[in-house]
Short mmCIF file of C-alpha atoms and ligand atoms in Angstrom, two decimals:
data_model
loop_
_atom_site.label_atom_id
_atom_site.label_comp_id
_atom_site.label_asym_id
_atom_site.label_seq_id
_atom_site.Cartn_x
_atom_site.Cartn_y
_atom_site.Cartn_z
CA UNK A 1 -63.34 -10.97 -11.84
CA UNK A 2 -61.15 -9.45 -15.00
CA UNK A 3 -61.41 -6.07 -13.19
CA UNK A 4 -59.87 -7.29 -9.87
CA UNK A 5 -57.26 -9.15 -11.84
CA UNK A 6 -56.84 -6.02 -13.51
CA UNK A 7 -56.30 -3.79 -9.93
CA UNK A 8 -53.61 -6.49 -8.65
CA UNK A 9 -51.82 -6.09 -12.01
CA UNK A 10 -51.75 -2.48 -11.76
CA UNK A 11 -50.61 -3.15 -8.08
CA UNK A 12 -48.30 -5.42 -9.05
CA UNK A 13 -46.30 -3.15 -11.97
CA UNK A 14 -44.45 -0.52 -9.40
CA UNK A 15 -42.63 -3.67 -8.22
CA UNK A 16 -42.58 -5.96 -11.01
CA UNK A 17 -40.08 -2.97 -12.91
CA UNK A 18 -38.35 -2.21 -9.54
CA UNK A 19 -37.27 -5.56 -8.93
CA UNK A 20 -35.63 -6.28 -12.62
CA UNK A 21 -33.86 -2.53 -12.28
CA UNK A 22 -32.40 -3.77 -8.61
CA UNK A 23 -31.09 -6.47 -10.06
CA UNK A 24 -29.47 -4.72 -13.05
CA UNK A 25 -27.89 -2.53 -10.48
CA UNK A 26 -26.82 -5.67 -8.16
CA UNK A 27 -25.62 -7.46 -11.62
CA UNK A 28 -23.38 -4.00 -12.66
CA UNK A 29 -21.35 -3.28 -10.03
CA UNK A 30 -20.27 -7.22 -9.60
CA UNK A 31 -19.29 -7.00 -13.39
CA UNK A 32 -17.12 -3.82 -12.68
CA UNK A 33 -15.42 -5.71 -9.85
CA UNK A 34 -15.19 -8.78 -12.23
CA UNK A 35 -13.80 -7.01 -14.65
CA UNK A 36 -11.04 -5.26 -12.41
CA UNK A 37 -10.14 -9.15 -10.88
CA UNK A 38 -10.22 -10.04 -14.60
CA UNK A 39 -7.39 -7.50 -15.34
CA UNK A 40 -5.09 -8.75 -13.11
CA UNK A 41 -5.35 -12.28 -13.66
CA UNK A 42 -4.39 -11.52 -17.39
CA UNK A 43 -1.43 -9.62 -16.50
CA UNK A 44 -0.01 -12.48 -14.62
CA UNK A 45 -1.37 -14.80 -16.73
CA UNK A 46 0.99 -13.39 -19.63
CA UNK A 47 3.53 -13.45 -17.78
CA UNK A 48 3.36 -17.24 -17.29
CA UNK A 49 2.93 -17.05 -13.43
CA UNK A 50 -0.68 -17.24 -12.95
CA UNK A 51 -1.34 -19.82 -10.57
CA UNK A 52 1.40 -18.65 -8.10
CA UNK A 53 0.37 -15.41 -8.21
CA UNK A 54 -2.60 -15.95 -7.08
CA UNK A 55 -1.72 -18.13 -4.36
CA UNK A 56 0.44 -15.42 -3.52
CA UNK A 57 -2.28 -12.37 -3.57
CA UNK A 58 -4.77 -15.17 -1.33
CA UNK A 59 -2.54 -16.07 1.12
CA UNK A 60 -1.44 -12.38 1.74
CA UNK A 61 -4.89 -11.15 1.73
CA UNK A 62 -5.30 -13.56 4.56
CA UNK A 63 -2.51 -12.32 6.40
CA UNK A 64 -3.51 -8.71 5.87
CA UNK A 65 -7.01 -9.33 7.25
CA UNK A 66 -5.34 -10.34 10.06
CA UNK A 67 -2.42 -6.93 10.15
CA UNK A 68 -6.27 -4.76 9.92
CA UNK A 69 -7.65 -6.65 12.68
CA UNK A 70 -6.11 -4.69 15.18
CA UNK A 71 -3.06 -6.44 14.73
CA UNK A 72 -4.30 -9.01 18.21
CA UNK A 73 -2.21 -11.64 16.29
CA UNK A 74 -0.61 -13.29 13.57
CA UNK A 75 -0.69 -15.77 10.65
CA UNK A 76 2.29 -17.66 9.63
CA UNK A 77 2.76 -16.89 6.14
CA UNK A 78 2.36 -18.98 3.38
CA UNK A 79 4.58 -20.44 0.39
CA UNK A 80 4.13 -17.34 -1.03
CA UNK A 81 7.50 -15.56 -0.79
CA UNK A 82 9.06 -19.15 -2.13
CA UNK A 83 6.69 -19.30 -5.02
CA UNK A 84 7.36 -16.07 -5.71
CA UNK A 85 10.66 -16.30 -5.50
CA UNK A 86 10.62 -19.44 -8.15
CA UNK A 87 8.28 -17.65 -10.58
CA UNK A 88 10.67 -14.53 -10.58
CA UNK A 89 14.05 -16.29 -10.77
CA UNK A 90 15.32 -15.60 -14.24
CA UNK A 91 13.48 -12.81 -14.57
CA UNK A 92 15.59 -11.09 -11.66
CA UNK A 93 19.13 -10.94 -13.59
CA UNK A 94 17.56 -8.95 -16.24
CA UNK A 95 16.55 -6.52 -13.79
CA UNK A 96 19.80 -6.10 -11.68
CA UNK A 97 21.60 -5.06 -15.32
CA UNK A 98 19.29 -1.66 -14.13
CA UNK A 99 21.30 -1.59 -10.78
CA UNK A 100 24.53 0.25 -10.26
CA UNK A 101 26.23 -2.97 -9.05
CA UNK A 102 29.49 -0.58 -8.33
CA UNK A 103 28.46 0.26 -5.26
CA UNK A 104 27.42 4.33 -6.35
CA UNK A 105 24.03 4.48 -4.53
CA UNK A 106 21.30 7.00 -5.26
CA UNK A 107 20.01 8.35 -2.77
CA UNK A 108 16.79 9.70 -3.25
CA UNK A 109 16.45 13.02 -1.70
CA UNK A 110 14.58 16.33 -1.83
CA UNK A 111 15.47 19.08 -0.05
CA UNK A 112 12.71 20.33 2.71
CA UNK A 113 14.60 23.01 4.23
CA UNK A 114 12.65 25.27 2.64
CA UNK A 115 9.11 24.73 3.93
CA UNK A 116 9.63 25.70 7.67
CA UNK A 117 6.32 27.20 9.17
CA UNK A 118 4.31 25.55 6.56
CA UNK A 119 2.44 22.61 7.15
CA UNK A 120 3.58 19.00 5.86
CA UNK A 121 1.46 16.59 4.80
CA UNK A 122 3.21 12.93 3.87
CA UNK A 123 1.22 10.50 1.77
CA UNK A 124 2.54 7.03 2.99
CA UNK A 125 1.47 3.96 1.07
CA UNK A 126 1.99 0.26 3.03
CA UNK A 127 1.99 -2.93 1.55
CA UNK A 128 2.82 -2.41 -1.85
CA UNK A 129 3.69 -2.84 -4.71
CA UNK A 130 0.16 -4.47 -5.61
CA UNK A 131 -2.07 -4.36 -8.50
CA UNK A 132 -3.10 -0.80 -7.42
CA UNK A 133 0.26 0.61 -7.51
CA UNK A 134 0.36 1.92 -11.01
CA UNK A 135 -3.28 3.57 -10.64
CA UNK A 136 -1.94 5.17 -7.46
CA UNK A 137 1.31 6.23 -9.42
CA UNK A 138 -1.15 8.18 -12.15
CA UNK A 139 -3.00 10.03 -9.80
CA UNK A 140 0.22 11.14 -7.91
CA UNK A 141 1.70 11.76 -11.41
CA UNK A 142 -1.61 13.29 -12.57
CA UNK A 143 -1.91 15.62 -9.22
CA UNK A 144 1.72 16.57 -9.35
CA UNK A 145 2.72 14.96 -6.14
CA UNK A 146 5.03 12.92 -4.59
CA UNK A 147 4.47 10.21 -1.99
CA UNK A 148 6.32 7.55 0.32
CA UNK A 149 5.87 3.74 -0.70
CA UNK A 150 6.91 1.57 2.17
CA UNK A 151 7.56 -1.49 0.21
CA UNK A 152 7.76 -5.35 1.12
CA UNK A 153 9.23 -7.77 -1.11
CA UNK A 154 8.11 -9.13 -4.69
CA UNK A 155 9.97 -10.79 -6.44
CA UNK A 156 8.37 -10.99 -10.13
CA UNK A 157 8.73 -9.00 -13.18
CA UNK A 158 5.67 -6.46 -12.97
CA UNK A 159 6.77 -5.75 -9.35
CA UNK A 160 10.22 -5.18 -11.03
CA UNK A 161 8.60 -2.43 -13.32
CA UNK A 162 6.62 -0.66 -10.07
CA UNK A 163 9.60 -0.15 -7.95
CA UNK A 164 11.38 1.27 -10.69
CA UNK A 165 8.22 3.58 -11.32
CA UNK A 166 7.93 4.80 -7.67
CA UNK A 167 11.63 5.69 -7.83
CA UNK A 168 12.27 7.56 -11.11
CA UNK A 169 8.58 9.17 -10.61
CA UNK A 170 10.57 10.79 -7.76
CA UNK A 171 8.39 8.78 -4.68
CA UNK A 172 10.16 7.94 -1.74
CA UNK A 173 10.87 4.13 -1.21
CA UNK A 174 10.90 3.00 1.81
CA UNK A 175 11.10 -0.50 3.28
CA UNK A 176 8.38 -2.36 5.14
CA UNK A 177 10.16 -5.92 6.00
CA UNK A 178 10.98 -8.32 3.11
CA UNK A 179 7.90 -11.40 3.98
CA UNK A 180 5.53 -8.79 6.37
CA UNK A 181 5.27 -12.63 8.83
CA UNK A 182 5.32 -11.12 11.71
CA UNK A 183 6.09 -14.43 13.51
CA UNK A 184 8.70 -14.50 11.48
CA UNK A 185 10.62 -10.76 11.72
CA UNK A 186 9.86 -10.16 14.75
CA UNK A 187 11.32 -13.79 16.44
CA UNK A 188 14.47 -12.39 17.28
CA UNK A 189 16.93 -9.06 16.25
CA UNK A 190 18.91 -11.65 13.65
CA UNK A 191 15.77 -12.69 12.02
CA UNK A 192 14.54 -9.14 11.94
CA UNK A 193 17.95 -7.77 10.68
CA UNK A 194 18.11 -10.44 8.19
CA UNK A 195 14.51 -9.59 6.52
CA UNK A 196 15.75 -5.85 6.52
CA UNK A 197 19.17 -6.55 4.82
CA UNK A 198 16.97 -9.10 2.45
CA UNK A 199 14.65 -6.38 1.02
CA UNK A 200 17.48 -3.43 1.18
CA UNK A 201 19.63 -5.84 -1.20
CA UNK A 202 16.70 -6.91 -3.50
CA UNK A 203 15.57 -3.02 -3.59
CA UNK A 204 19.14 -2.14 -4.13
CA UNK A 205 19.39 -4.47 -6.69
CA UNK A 206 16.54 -3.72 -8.88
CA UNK A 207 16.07 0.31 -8.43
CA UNK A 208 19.65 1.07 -7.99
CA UNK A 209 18.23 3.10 -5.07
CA UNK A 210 19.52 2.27 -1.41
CA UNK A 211 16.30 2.64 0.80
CA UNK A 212 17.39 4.45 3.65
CA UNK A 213 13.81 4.81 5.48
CA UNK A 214 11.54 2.09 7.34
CA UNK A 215 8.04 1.33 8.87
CA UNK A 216 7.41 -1.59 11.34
CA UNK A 217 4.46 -3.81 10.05
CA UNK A 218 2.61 -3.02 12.58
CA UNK A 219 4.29 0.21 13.36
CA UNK A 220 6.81 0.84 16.45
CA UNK A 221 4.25 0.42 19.02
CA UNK A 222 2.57 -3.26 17.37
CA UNK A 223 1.54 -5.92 20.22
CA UNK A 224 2.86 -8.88 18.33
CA UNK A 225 6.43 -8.86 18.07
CA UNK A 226 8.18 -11.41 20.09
CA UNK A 227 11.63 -9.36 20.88
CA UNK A 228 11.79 -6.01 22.31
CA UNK A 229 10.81 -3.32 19.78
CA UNK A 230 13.67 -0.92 21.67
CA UNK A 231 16.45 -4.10 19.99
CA UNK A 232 14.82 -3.39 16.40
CA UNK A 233 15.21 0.43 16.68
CA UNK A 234 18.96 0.00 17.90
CA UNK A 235 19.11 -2.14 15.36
CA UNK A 236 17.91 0.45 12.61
CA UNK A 237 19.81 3.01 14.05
CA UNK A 238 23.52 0.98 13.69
CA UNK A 239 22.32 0.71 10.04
CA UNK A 240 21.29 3.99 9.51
CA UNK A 241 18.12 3.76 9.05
CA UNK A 242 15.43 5.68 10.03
CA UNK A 243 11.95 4.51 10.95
CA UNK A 244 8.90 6.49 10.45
CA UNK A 245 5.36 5.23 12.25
CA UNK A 246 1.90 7.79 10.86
CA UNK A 247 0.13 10.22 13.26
CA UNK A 248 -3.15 9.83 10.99
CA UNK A 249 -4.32 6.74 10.29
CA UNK A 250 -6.69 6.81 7.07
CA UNK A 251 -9.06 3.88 8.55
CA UNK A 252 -8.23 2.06 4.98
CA UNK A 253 -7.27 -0.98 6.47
CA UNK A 254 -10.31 -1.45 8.25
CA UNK A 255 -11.59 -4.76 6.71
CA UNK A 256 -12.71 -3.23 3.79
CA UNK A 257 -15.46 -1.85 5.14
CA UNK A 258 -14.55 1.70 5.13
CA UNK A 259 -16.02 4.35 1.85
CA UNK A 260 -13.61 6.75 -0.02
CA UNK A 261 -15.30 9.32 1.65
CA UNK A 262 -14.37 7.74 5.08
CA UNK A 263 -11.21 7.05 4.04
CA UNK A 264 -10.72 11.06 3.02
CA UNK A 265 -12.53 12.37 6.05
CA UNK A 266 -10.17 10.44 8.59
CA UNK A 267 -7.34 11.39 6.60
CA UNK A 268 -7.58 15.10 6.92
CA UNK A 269 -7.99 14.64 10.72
CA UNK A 270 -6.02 17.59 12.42
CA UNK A 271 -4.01 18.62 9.51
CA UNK A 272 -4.31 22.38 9.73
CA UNK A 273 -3.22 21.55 13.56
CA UNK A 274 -0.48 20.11 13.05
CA UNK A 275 3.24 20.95 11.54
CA UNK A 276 3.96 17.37 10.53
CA UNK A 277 1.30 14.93 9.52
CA UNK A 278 2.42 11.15 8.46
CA UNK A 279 -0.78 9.95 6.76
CA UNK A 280 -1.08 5.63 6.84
CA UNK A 281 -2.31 4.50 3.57
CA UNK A 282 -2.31 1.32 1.52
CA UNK A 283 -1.19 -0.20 -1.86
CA UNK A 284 -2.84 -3.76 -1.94
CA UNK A 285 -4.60 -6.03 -3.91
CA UNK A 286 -7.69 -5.58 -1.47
CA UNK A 287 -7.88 -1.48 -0.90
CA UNK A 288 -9.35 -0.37 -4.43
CA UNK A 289 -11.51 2.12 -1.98
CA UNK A 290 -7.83 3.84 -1.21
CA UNK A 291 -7.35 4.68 -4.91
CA UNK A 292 -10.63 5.87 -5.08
CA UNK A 293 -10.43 8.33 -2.50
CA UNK A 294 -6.76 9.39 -3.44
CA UNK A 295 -7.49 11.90 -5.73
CA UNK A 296 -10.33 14.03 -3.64
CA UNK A 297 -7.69 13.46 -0.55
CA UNK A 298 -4.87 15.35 -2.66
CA UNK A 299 -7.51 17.99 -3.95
CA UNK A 300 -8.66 18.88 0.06
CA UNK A 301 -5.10 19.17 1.23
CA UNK A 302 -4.34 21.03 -2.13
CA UNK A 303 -6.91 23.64 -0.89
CA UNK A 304 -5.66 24.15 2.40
CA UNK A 305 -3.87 27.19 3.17
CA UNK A 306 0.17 27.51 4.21
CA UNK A 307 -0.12 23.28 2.94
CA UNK A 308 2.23 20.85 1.16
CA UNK A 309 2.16 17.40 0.25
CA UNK A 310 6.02 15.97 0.42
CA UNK A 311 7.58 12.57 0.00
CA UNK A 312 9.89 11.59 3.00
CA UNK A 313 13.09 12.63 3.45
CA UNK A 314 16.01 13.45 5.43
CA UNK A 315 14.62 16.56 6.48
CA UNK A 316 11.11 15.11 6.99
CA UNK A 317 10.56 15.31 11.49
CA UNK A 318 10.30 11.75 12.13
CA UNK A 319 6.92 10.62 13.95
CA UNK A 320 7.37 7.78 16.28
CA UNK A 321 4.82 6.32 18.28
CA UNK A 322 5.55 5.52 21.60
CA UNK A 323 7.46 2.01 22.56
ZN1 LIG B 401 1.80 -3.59 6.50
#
C-alpha cells in the first residue's frame, strides 16, 4: 500500500512544482501591468484630476476599439473632452504665458532637400499625447531620431508638458482633429473646420508652434464620415494645410492583439522599395506593445542601406490615399 502511495507521489511531483511555477509566471506579468496602470493613476492622481481622467482614458479606449475595428462605425464620444476641459481650466493660462501670443509663429521645419535618392522613412504617431508619449519621446531621444505626432486635443497639465516635449525635442506636430468623434467632425465642413481651428488654436496656444500638417481619423479614404471627404481636403487646402494619410500601416491598432515583433515586421513592409514610406503608429493609453517594438523598429531601418528616418515636413512627398 505505502509503496503505491509512494509511485503516485513520485507521479504526482513533475506537476505538483509545474503548476505553482505557472502560476508565479501568470501572477508576474499581471503585477508588471499593474504596476504600469498604477503609474498613471498616481500621476493624475497628484494632479487632483483622477477621477476624470480616467473617465476620460475609458471612454476613449472605447472609442478607439471602435477607430481599430476597421473603422465599420462610430461611437459618440463621451463627456470626456468637457471633463477634460473642466479639470484643465486654470491650469491652461499658465501654459499660454509659453505661447508667443504676438502672432510670431514657429514653424517647425527641417530642411529635406538634401536626401534626394535616398530612401525616407517617417515615424507617424496617432492618437497622442497619452501616457506612452514620454517613453516614446526617450527612445526617439535615445535613438537620435525625430518623428511626426499627429495630435488630438488634451486639455490638462501633463498633456501641456508632452506637446511642449514633442516640439522643442524637434518632432513634428501635427493635428489629428480636436475630440477624434467622428460623428461629430465629420457631420458637416463647419463642424469639421471648427474642430481643426479648435486644436490649431489650443496647439498654438500652448507650444507656440502653428501646426501646419494633418491626418484624417480615419485617414482620407475612412467609410464613416458623413460629408464628402473631397469638402474636407478643399477645406485644408484654403487653410493651408496639408494632410498626410501612411502607406504602411504597423498593424498596432489591431485590438491589441498584435506582438512587438508583429508590429516591427509589418512596419518594415516594402521599405527598401519604396522612396517615401509614411509608417501609421500609435501613442495611446492602450498600445504599450508600440513602445515596445519602437526601439528594434528604429534599429532595422537604422541598418538599412541609402535609409533615413525624418520627421514631416514641407519637403516631405505627401502620401494620400485615394478618395
Ligand atoms: Zn486616430
Amino acid at each position: 500500500m505505502d509503496h503505491r502511495f509512494e509511485k503516485i507521489l513520485l507521479k504526482l511531483m513533475p506537476v505538483m512544482v509545474l503548476i505553482p511555477c505557472l502560476i508565479c509566471v501568470c501572477l508576474a506579468s499581471r503585477v508588471t501591468g499593474l504596476e504600469r496602470m498604477m503609474d498613471a493613476r498616481e500621476a493624475y492622481e497628484e494632479l487632483g484630476y483622477r477621477e476624470s481622467r480616467l473617465v476620460e482614458l475609458t471612454g476613449y479606449e472605447a472609442e478607439y476599439a471602435a477607430h481599430c475595428a476597421g473603422l465599420t462605425r462610430s461611437l459618440k464620444g463621451d463627456a470626456s473632452a468637457e471633463s477634460d476641459k473642466e479639470t484643465g481650466e486654470g491650469y491652461l493660462r499658465e501654459a499660454v504665458t509659453k505661447a508667443d501670443t504676438d502672432g510670431d509663429v514657429q514653424v517647425n521645419l527641417v530642411s529635406g532637400t538634401e536626401w534626394d535618392g535616398v530612401h525616407k522613412v517617417y515615424l507617424t504617431f496617432d492618437d497622442g499625447p497619452s501616457i506612452y508619449t514620454d517613453d516614446i519621446l526617450d527612445i526617439l531621444a535615445e535613438y537620435d531620431v525625430k518623428a511626426t505626432f499627429f495630435v488630438i486635443g488634451r486639455d490638462n497639465p501633463i498633456s501641456y508638458d508632452r506637446y511642449n516635449r514633442i516640439v522643442e525635442e524637434g518632432h513634428t506636430l501635427g493635428m489629428h482633429s480636436y475630440t477624434h468623434v467622428y460623428d461629430e467632425i465629420y457631420a458637416s465642413t463647419e463642424s469639421f473646420a471648427a474642430d481643426t481651428l479648435r486644436l490649431r488654436q489650443f496647439l498654438l496656444d500652448v507650444t507656440g508652434v502653428m501646426p501646419r500638417f494633418y491626418r484624417f481619423p480615419g485617414g482620407s479614404s475612412n467609410d464613416v464620415s458623413a460629408t464628402d471627404m473631397h469638402d474636407l481636403v478643399e477645406y485644408l487646402d484654403s487653410e493651408g494645410i496639408v494632410y498626410f494619410d501612411w502607406n504602411v500601416s504597423s498593424g498596432d491598432a489591431s485590438g491589441g492583439s498584435m506582438t512587438s515583433e508583429q508590429i516591427i515586421q509589418n512596419a518594415l513592409y516594402g521599405i527598401e522599395d519604396r522612396e517615401t514610406t509614411v509608417i501609421l503608429l500609435h501613442d495611446t493609453a492602450s498600445k504599450w506593445t508600440t513602445v515596445r517594438a519602437l526601439p528594434g523598429l528604429i534599429e532595422a531601418i537604422q541598418a538599412m542601406d541609402n535609409t533615413v528616418i525624418l520627421p514631416i515636413t514641407d519637403d516631405t512627398t505627401v502620401i494620400h490615399h485615394s478618395i
